[in-house]
mmCIF file of N, CA and C in Angstrom:
data_model
loop_
_atom_site.group_PDB
_atom_site.id
_atom_site.type_symbol
_atom_site.label_atom_id
_atom_site.label_comp_id
_atom_site.label_asym_id
_atom_site.label_seq_id
_atom_site.Cartn_x
_atom_site.Cartn_y
_atom_site.Cartn_z
ATOM 1 N N GLN A 241 17.322 6.141 21.669
ATOM 2 C CA GLN A 241 16.399 5.973 20.549
ATOM 3 C C GLN A 241 15.843 7.322 20.121
ATOM 4 N N VAL A 242 15.507 7.392 18.857
ATOM 5 C CA VAL A 242 14.932 8.595 18.275
ATOM 6 C C VAL A 242 13.637 8.215 17.582
ATOM 7 N N GLN A 243 12.622 9.020 17.783
ATOM 8 C CA GLN A 243 11.347 8.808 17.106
ATOM 9 C C GLN A 243 11.075 9.999 16.187
ATOM 10 N N LEU A 244 10.583 9.702 15.005
ATOM 11 C CA LEU A 244 10.235 10.727 14.027
ATOM 12 C C LEU A 244 8.760 10.568 13.674
ATOM 13 N N VAL A 245 8.023 11.650 13.766
ATOM 14 C CA VAL A 245 6.595 11.615 13.452
ATOM 15 C C VAL A 245 6.300 12.668 12.401
ATOM 16 N N GLU A 246 5.825 12.205 11.250
ATOM 17 C CA GLU A 246 5.490 13.110 10.153
ATOM 18 C C GLU A 246 4.004 13.461 10.181
ATOM 19 N N SER A 247 3.696 14.598 9.593
ATOM 20 C CA SER A 247 2.309 15.004 9.394
ATOM 21 C C SER A 247 2.249 15.978 8.233
ATOM 22 N N GLY A 248 1.038 16.208 7.757
ATOM 23 C CA GLY A 248 0.846 17.219 6.727
ATOM 24 C C GLY A 248 0.564 16.694 5.342
ATOM 25 N N GLY A 249 0.593 15.388 5.160
ATOM 26 C CA GLY A 249 0.286 14.844 3.846
ATOM 27 C C GLY A 249 -1.200 14.910 3.545
ATOM 28 N N GLY A 250 -1.541 14.513 2.336
ATOM 29 C CA GLY A 250 -2.946 14.507 1.956
ATOM 30 C C GLY A 250 -3.106 14.616 0.467
ATOM 31 N N LEU A 251 -4.322 14.931 0.059
ATOM 32 C CA LEU A 251 -4.654 15.089 -1.352
ATOM 33 C C LEU A 251 -4.567 16.566 -1.724
ATOM 34 N N VAL A 252 -3.816 16.845 -2.767
ATOM 35 C CA VAL A 252 -3.606 18.218 -3.216
ATOM 36 C C VAL A 252 -3.834 18.277 -4.722
ATOM 37 N N GLN A 253 -4.419 19.343 -5.195
ATOM 38 C CA GLN A 253 -4.605 19.508 -6.628
ATOM 39 C C GLN A 253 -3.301 19.941 -7.292
ATOM 40 N N PRO A 254 -3.120 19.590 -8.535
ATOM 41 C CA PRO A 254 -1.934 20.069 -9.264
ATOM 42 C C PRO A 254 -1.834 21.590 -9.187
ATOM 43 N N GLY A 255 -0.610 22.054 -8.947
ATOM 44 C CA GLY A 255 -0.391 23.477 -8.776
ATOM 45 C C GLY A 255 -0.545 23.955 -7.349
ATOM 46 N N GLY A 256 -1.024 23.089 -6.490
ATOM 47 C CA GLY A 256 -1.222 23.461 -5.092
ATOM 48 C C GLY A 256 0.050 23.381 -4.277
ATOM 49 N N SER A 257 -0.122 23.614 -2.983
ATOM 50 C CA SER A 257 1.009 23.619 -2.058
ATOM 51 C C SER A 257 0.688 22.787 -0.827
ATOM 52 N N LEU A 258 1.727 22.375 -0.153
ATOM 53 C CA LEU A 258 1.548 21.719 1.131
ATOM 54 C C LEU A 258 2.799 21.905 1.977
ATOM 55 N N ARG A 259 2.636 21.628 3.247
ATOM 56 C CA ARG A 259 3.745 21.733 4.190
ATOM 57 C C ARG A 259 3.774 20.471 5.032
ATOM 58 N N LEU A 260 4.848 19.736 4.910
ATOM 59 C CA LEU A 260 5.038 18.540 5.715
ATOM 60 C C LEU A 260 5.839 18.901 6.962
ATOM 61 N N SER A 261 5.496 18.259 8.053
ATOM 62 C CA SER A 261 6.203 18.479 9.317
ATOM 63 C C SER A 261 6.738 17.158 9.827
ATOM 64 N N CYS A 262 7.877 17.241 10.478
ATOM 65 C CA CYS A 262 8.474 16.071 11.122
ATOM 66 C C CYS A 262 9.008 16.518 12.475
ATOM 67 N N VAL A 263 8.512 15.891 13.508
ATOM 68 C CA VAL A 263 8.979 16.207 14.852
ATOM 69 C C VAL A 263 9.789 15.037 15.369
ATOM 70 N N ALA A 264 10.998 15.352 15.808
ATOM 71 C CA ALA A 264 11.903 14.339 16.345
ATOM 72 C C ALA A 264 11.895 14.396 17.863
ATOM 73 N N SER A 265 11.864 13.239 18.485
ATOM 74 C CA SER A 265 11.932 13.171 19.937
ATOM 75 C C SER A 265 12.905 12.080 20.336
ATOM 76 N N GLY A 266 13.300 12.124 21.604
ATOM 77 C CA GLY A 266 14.282 11.160 22.082
ATOM 78 C C GLY A 266 15.668 11.792 22.101
ATOM 79 N N ARG A 267 16.663 10.952 21.989
ATOM 80 C CA ARG A 267 18.054 11.402 22.087
ATOM 81 C C ARG A 267 18.544 11.887 20.729
ATOM 82 N N THR A 268 18.053 13.036 20.333
ATOM 83 C CA THR A 268 18.349 13.566 19.005
ATOM 84 C C THR A 268 19.633 14.359 18.940
ATOM 85 N N GLY A 269 20.164 14.763 20.071
ATOM 86 C CA GLY A 269 21.274 15.697 20.020
ATOM 87 C C GLY A 269 20.750 17.100 19.746
ATOM 88 N N ASP A 270 21.643 18.025 19.491
ATOM 89 C CA ASP A 270 21.249 19.418 19.351
ATOM 90 C C ASP A 270 20.573 19.698 18.018
ATOM 91 N N ARG A 271 21.247 19.561 16.935
ATOM 92 C CA ARG A 271 20.719 19.862 15.621
ATOM 93 C C ARG A 271 21.178 18.793 14.632
ATOM 94 N N PRO A 272 20.517 17.670 14.655
ATOM 95 C CA PRO A 272 20.948 16.607 13.754
ATOM 96 C C PRO A 272 20.628 16.938 12.305
ATOM 97 N N ALA A 273 21.373 16.377 11.391
ATOM 98 C CA ALA A 273 21.013 16.471 9.986
ATOM 99 C C ALA A 273 19.686 15.752 9.788
ATOM 100 N N MET A 274 18.798 16.378 9.017
ATOM 101 C CA MET A 274 17.492 15.781 8.765
ATOM 102 C C MET A 274 17.154 15.931 7.292
ATOM 103 N N ALA A 275 16.297 15.066 6.836
ATOM 104 C CA ALA A 275 15.996 15.057 5.414
ATOM 105 C C ALA A 275 14.595 14.524 5.168
ATOM 106 N N TRP A 276 14.122 14.774 3.952
ATOM 107 C CA TRP A 276 12.883 14.188 3.460
ATOM 108 C C TRP A 276 13.218 13.325 2.248
ATOM 109 N N TYR A 277 12.707 12.115 2.268
ATOM 110 C CA TYR A 277 12.785 11.220 1.124
ATOM 111 C C TYR A 277 11.356 10.947 0.669
ATOM 112 N N ARG A 278 11.244 10.408 -0.531
ATOM 113 C CA ARG A 278 9.931 9.978 -1.002
ATOM 114 C C ARG A 278 10.069 8.684 -1.785
ATOM 115 N N HIS A 279 8.975 7.930 -1.767
ATOM 116 C CA HIS A 279 8.952 6.658 -2.448
ATOM 117 C C HIS A 279 7.638 6.553 -3.192
ATOM 118 N N ALA A 280 7.739 6.580 -4.507
ATOM 119 C CA ALA A 280 6.562 6.461 -5.355
ATOM 120 C C ALA A 280 6.449 5.027 -5.867
ATOM 121 N N PRO A 281 5.240 4.564 -6.141
ATOM 122 C CA PRO A 281 5.058 3.199 -6.639
ATOM 123 C C PRO A 281 5.878 2.951 -7.900
ATOM 124 N N GLY A 282 6.615 1.858 -7.897
ATOM 125 C CA GLY A 282 7.395 1.490 -9.064
ATOM 126 C C GLY A 282 8.699 2.238 -9.227
ATOM 127 N N LYS A 283 9.025 3.077 -8.242
ATOM 128 C CA LYS A 283 10.260 3.864 -8.332
ATOM 129 C C LYS A 283 11.126 3.614 -7.099
ATOM 130 N N GLU A 284 12.392 3.981 -7.227
ATOM 131 C CA GLU A 284 13.293 3.901 -6.086
ATOM 132 C C GLU A 284 12.994 5.040 -5.111
ATOM 133 N N ARG A 285 13.300 4.787 -3.843
ATOM 134 C CA ARG A 285 13.190 5.873 -2.873
ATOM 135 C C ARG A 285 14.220 6.923 -3.225
ATOM 136 N N GLU A 286 13.851 8.193 -3.167
ATOM 137 C CA GLU A 286 14.773 9.255 -3.547
ATOM 138 C C GLU A 286 14.800 10.354 -2.485
ATOM 139 N N LEU A 287 15.962 10.962 -2.392
ATOM 140 C CA LEU A 287 16.126 12.108 -1.502
ATOM 141 C C LEU A 287 15.429 13.313 -2.126
ATOM 142 N N VAL A 288 14.600 13.971 -1.349
ATOM 143 C CA VAL A 288 13.911 15.171 -1.817
ATOM 144 C C VAL A 288 14.663 16.417 -1.368
ATOM 145 N N ALA A 289 14.986 16.478 -0.089
ATOM 146 C CA ALA A 289 15.678 17.643 0.457
ATOM 147 C C ALA A 289 16.361 17.246 1.757
ATOM 148 N N ARG A 290 17.433 17.941 2.060
ATOM 149 C CA ARG A 290 18.201 17.657 3.264
ATOM 150 C C ARG A 290 18.687 18.963 3.858
ATOM 151 N N ILE A 291 18.732 19.002 5.192
ATOM 152 C CA ILE A 291 19.319 20.139 5.889
ATOM 153 C C ILE A 291 20.348 19.592 6.861
ATOM 154 N N SER A 292 21.563 20.106 6.749
ATOM 155 C CA SER A 292 22.645 19.608 7.580
ATOM 156 C C SER A 292 22.547 20.194 8.983
ATOM 157 N N SER A 293 23.383 19.702 9.869
ATOM 158 C CA SER A 293 23.403 20.237 11.235
ATOM 159 C C SER A 293 23.788 21.715 11.224
ATOM 160 N N GLY A 294 24.531 22.142 10.212
ATOM 161 C CA GLY A 294 24.924 23.546 10.095
ATOM 162 C C GLY A 294 23.955 24.392 9.298
ATOM 163 N N GLY A 295 22.859 23.775 8.837
ATOM 164 C CA GLY A 295 21.843 24.544 8.125
ATOM 165 C C GLY A 295 21.992 24.584 6.618
ATOM 166 N N ILE A 296 22.932 23.822 6.075
ATOM 167 C CA ILE A 296 23.103 23.782 4.621
ATOM 168 C C ILE A 296 22.017 22.898 4.028
ATOM 169 N N THR A 297 21.365 23.405 2.997
ATOM 170 C CA THR A 297 20.256 22.673 2.387
ATOM 171 C C THR A 297 20.629 22.178 0.994
ATOM 172 N N THR A 298 20.118 21.021 0.658
ATOM 173 C CA THR A 298 20.267 20.472 -0.684
ATOM 174 C C THR A 298 18.925 19.926 -1.124
ATOM 175 N N TYR A 299 18.717 19.937 -2.440
ATOM 176 C CA TYR A 299 17.433 19.520 -2.999
ATOM 177 C C TYR A 299 17.643 18.633 -4.212
ATOM 178 N N ALA A 300 16.678 17.761 -4.437
ATOM 179 C CA ALA A 300 16.658 17.008 -5.680
ATOM 180 C C ALA A 300 16.364 17.976 -6.825
ATOM 181 N N ASP A 301 16.890 17.671 -7.987
ATOM 182 C CA ASP A 301 16.659 18.528 -9.149
ATOM 183 C C ASP A 301 15.158 18.669 -9.431
ATOM 184 N N SER A 302 14.420 17.609 -9.172
ATOM 185 C CA SER A 302 13.003 17.596 -9.518
ATOM 186 C C SER A 302 12.172 18.552 -8.665
ATOM 187 N N VAL A 303 12.696 18.983 -7.519
ATOM 188 C CA VAL A 303 11.923 19.876 -6.653
ATOM 189 C C VAL A 303 12.610 21.225 -6.455
ATOM 190 N N THR A 304 13.797 21.391 -6.989
ATOM 191 C CA THR A 304 14.528 22.647 -6.825
ATOM 192 C C THR A 304 13.717 23.805 -7.381
ATOM 193 N N GLY A 305 13.650 24.860 -6.589
ATOM 194 C CA GLY A 305 12.927 26.045 -7.012
ATOM 195 C C GLY A 305 11.478 26.079 -6.565
ATOM 196 N N ARG A 306 10.978 24.959 -6.087
ATOM 197 C CA ARG A 306 9.594 24.950 -5.636
ATOM 198 C C ARG A 306 9.433 24.249 -4.286
ATOM 199 N N SER A 307 10.565 24.014 -3.631
ATOM 200 C CA SER A 307 10.521 23.378 -2.309
ATOM 201 C C SER A 307 11.495 24.064 -1.379
ATOM 202 N N THR A 308 11.136 24.056 -0.096
ATOM 203 C CA THR A 308 12.003 24.628 0.929
ATOM 204 C C THR A 308 11.992 23.729 2.152
ATOM 205 N N ILE A 309 13.180 23.328 2.581
ATOM 206 C CA ILE A 309 13.305 22.581 3.829
ATOM 207 C C ILE A 309 13.807 23.532 4.901
ATOM 208 N N SER A 310 13.262 23.432 6.089
ATOM 209 C CA SER A 310 13.657 24.334 7.158
ATOM 210 C C SER A 310 13.498 23.643 8.498
ATOM 211 N N ARG A 311 14.152 24.225 9.507
ATOM 212 C CA ARG A 311 14.024 23.728 10.876
ATOM 213 C C ARG A 311 13.148 24.674 11.679
ATOM 214 N N ASP A 312 12.625 24.156 12.781
ATOM 215 C CA ASP A 312 11.954 25.012 13.740
ATOM 216 C C ASP A 312 13.008 25.908 14.357
ATOM 217 N N SER A 313 12.866 27.216 14.203
ATOM 218 C CA SER A 313 13.890 28.155 14.652
ATOM 219 C C SER A 313 13.660 28.637 16.072
ATOM 220 N N ARG A 314 12.565 28.238 16.669
ATOM 221 C CA ARG A 314 12.277 28.700 18.018
ATOM 222 C C ARG A 314 13.132 27.942 19.037
ATOM 223 N N ASP A 315 13.550 28.628 20.065
ATOM 224 C CA ASP A 315 14.367 28.012 21.104
ATOM 225 C C ASP A 315 13.455 27.346 22.124
ATOM 226 N N ASN A 316 12.759 26.325 21.662
ATOM 227 C CA ASN A 316 11.800 25.663 22.542
ATOM 228 C C ASN A 316 12.127 24.196 22.749
ATOM 229 N N GLY A 317 13.328 23.828 22.306
ATOM 230 C CA GLY A 317 13.728 22.436 22.457
ATOM 231 C C GLY A 317 13.070 21.505 21.468
ATOM 232 N N LYS A 318 12.262 22.044 20.590
ATOM 233 C CA LYS A 318 11.538 21.208 19.632
ATOM 234 C C LYS A 318 12.439 20.942 18.443
ATOM 235 N N LYS A 319 12.626 19.685 18.140
ATOM 236 C CA LYS A 319 13.436 19.304 17.001
ATOM 237 C C LYS A 319 12.472 18.983 15.861
ATOM 238 N N ALA A 320 12.224 19.948 15.038
ATOM 239 C CA ALA A 320 11.274 19.762 13.945
ATOM 240 C C ALA A 320 11.882 20.234 12.641
ATOM 241 N N VAL A 321 11.489 19.580 11.581
ATOM 242 C CA VAL A 321 11.897 19.995 10.257
ATOM 243 C C VAL A 321 10.662 20.020 9.371
ATOM 244 N N TYR A 322 10.642 20.947 8.435
ATOM 245 C CA TYR A 322 9.488 21.152 7.593
ATOM 246 C C TYR A 322 9.900 21.087 6.127
ATOM 247 N N LEU A 323 8.969 20.668 5.312
ATOM 248 C CA LEU A 323 9.165 20.694 3.866
ATOM 249 C C LEU A 323 7.964 21.387 3.242
ATOM 250 N N GLU A 324 8.203 22.533 2.668
ATOM 251 C CA GLU A 324 7.156 23.240 1.949
ATOM 252 C C GLU A 324 7.342 22.982 0.454
ATOM 253 N N MET A 325 6.283 22.590 -0.179
ATOM 254 C CA MET A 325 6.333 22.303 -1.609
ATOM 255 C C MET A 325 5.243 23.095 -2.306
ATOM 256 N N ASN A 326 5.620 23.751 -3.386
ATOM 257 C CA ASN A 326 4.697 24.559 -4.173
ATOM 258 C C ASN A 326 4.604 24.005 -5.585
ATOM 259 N N ASN A 327 3.598 24.470 -6.290
ATOM 260 C CA ASN A 327 3.398 24.048 -7.680
ATOM 261 C C ASN A 327 3.498 22.523 -7.809
ATOM 262 N N LEU A 328 2.748 21.849 -6.974
ATOM 263 C CA LEU A 328 2.823 20.392 -6.945
ATOM 264 C C LEU A 328 2.354 19.784 -8.252
ATOM 265 N N LYS A 329 2.998 18.671 -8.601
ATOM 266 C CA LYS A 329 2.711 17.979 -9.844
ATOM 267 C C LYS A 329 2.296 16.541 -9.535
ATOM 268 N N PRO A 330 1.575 15.914 -10.437
ATOM 269 C CA PRO A 330 1.194 14.519 -10.194
ATOM 270 C C PRO A 330 2.391 13.617 -9.895
ATOM 271 N N GLU A 331 3.525 13.924 -10.500
ATOM 272 C CA GLU A 331 4.719 13.097 -10.259
ATOM 273 C C GLU A 331 5.311 13.294 -8.862
ATOM 274 N N ASP A 332 4.776 14.233 -8.104
ATOM 275 C CA ASP A 332 5.190 14.381 -6.708
ATOM 276 C C ASP A 332 4.448 13.409 -5.793
ATOM 277 N N THR A 333 3.481 12.711 -6.346
ATOM 278 C CA THR A 333 2.739 11.737 -5.557
ATOM 279 C C THR A 333 3.657 10.637 -5.055
ATOM 280 N N ALA A 334 3.656 10.441 -3.747
ATOM 281 C CA ALA A 334 4.548 9.459 -3.127
ATOM 282 C C ALA A 334 4.277 9.426 -1.629
ATOM 283 N N VAL A 335 4.877 8.451 -0.978
ATOM 284 C CA VAL A 335 4.944 8.476 0.475
ATOM 285 C C VAL A 335 6.220 9.225 0.847
ATOM 286 N N TYR A 336 6.080 10.221 1.682
ATOM 287 C CA TYR A 336 7.206 11.056 2.089
ATOM 288 C C TYR A 336 7.658 10.632 3.486
ATOM 289 N N TYR A 337 8.960 10.416 3.593
ATOM 290 C CA TYR A 337 9.553 9.937 4.839
ATOM 291 C C TYR A 337 10.538 10.954 5.403
ATOM 292 N N CYS A 338 10.458 11.139 6.679
ATOM 293 C CA CYS A 338 11.439 11.946 7.390
ATOM 294 C C CYS A 338 12.614 11.059 7.778
ATOM 295 N N HIS A 339 13.793 11.622 7.709
ATOM 296 C CA HIS A 339 15.020 10.877 8.000
ATOM 297 C C HIS A 339 15.919 11.750 8.860
ATOM 298 N N ALA A 340 16.571 11.149 9.837
ATOM 299 C CA ALA A 340 17.475 11.904 10.707
ATOM 300 C C ALA A 340 18.756 11.107 10.938
ATOM 301 N N GLY A 341 19.842 11.818 10.983
ATOM 302 C CA GLY A 341 21.099 11.173 11.308
ATOM 303 C C GLY A 341 22.241 11.658 10.453
ATOM 304 N N PRO A 342 23.473 11.288 10.819
ATOM 305 C CA PRO A 342 23.731 10.316 11.874
ATOM 306 C C PRO A 342 23.593 10.900 13.277
ATOM 307 N N ILE A 343 22.993 10.138 14.144
ATOM 308 C CA ILE A 343 22.885 10.469 15.563
ATOM 309 C C ILE A 343 23.504 9.299 16.316
ATOM 310 N N ASP A 344 24.634 9.582 16.933
ATOM 311 C CA ASP A 344 25.366 8.492 17.579
ATOM 312 C C ASP A 344 25.569 7.332 16.606
ATOM 313 N N LEU A 345 25.940 7.697 15.371
ATOM 314 C CA LEU A 345 26.275 6.734 14.318
ATOM 315 C C LEU A 345 25.072 5.964 13.784
ATOM 316 N N ARG A 346 23.857 6.352 14.141
ATOM 317 C CA ARG A 346 22.665 5.656 13.673
ATOM 318 C C ARG A 346 21.784 6.610 12.872
ATOM 319 N N TYR A 347 20.956 5.980 12.038
ATOM 320 C CA TYR A 347 20.023 6.742 11.216
ATOM 321 C C TYR A 347 18.604 6.284 11.531
ATOM 322 N N TYR A 348 17.674 7.210 11.388
ATOM 323 C CA TYR A 348 16.300 6.921 11.784
ATOM 324 C C TYR A 348 15.334 7.364 10.688
ATOM 325 N N TRP A 349 14.227 6.625 10.603
ATOM 326 C CA TRP A 349 13.167 6.923 9.639
ATOM 327 C C TRP A 349 11.841 7.097 10.347
ATOM 328 N N GLY A 350 11.027 7.996 9.804
ATOM 329 C CA GLY A 350 9.659 8.069 10.236
ATOM 330 C C GLY A 350 8.823 7.030 9.516
ATOM 331 N N GLN A 351 7.547 6.985 9.829
ATOM 332 C CA GLN A 351 6.669 5.987 9.230
ATOM 333 C C GLN A 351 6.111 6.421 7.881
ATOM 334 N N GLY A 352 6.257 7.679 7.553
ATOM 335 C CA GLY A 352 5.832 8.151 6.247
ATOM 336 C C GLY A 352 4.465 8.804 6.258
ATOM 337 N N THR A 353 4.283 9.713 5.322
ATOM 338 C CA THR A 353 2.986 10.365 5.136
ATOM 339 C C THR A 353 2.699 10.427 3.639
ATOM 340 N N GLN A 354 1.494 10.058 3.276
ATOM 341 C CA GLN A 354 1.122 9.982 1.860
ATOM 342 C C GLN A 354 0.789 11.370 1.314
ATOM 343 N N VAL A 355 1.375 11.670 0.173
ATOM 344 C CA VAL A 355 1.027 12.886 -0.569
ATOM 345 C C VAL A 355 0.510 12.443 -1.933
ATOM 346 N N THR A 356 -0.684 12.864 -2.253
ATOM 347 C CA THR A 356 -1.289 12.541 -3.543
ATOM 348 C C THR A 356 -1.644 13.834 -4.249
ATOM 349 N N VAL A 357 -1.111 13.986 -5.450
ATOM 350 C CA VAL A 357 -1.390 15.177 -6.258
ATOM 351 C C VAL A 357 -2.276 14.758 -7.412
ATOM 352 N N SER A 358 -3.510 15.196 -7.356
ATOM 353 C CA SER A 358 -4.483 14.769 -8.363
ATOM 354 C C SER A 358 -5.649 15.734 -8.382
ATOM 355 N N SER A 359 -6.225 15.862 -9.566
ATOM 356 C CA SER A 359 -7.420 16.689 -9.684
ATOM 357 C C SER A 359 -8.681 15.841 -9.561
#
């Protein structure tokens, strides 16, 4: 089993920044592919950013240029992934979910963290 725990959400003013963290524990393997999705009210869940096991990153068009996904680079056994978002907009308001996999052919979700962009 794999557990994903997100943190870092909250209320941010338009134009602000935030950093979401996701720590994976359990039988994660060495460097699983991990991603951030978001789900806004009335919209489909969408992929925000993904980092492959080899470190290749992809982003949704809506966040390209103002978001960065990265892994914990320290050799401490910590399986963590981060999402830094800048120049936040009201349309970035959503619940953000961490996603990992495939790990042994399975995929895992975190419980989500709320991000609200409002003045």
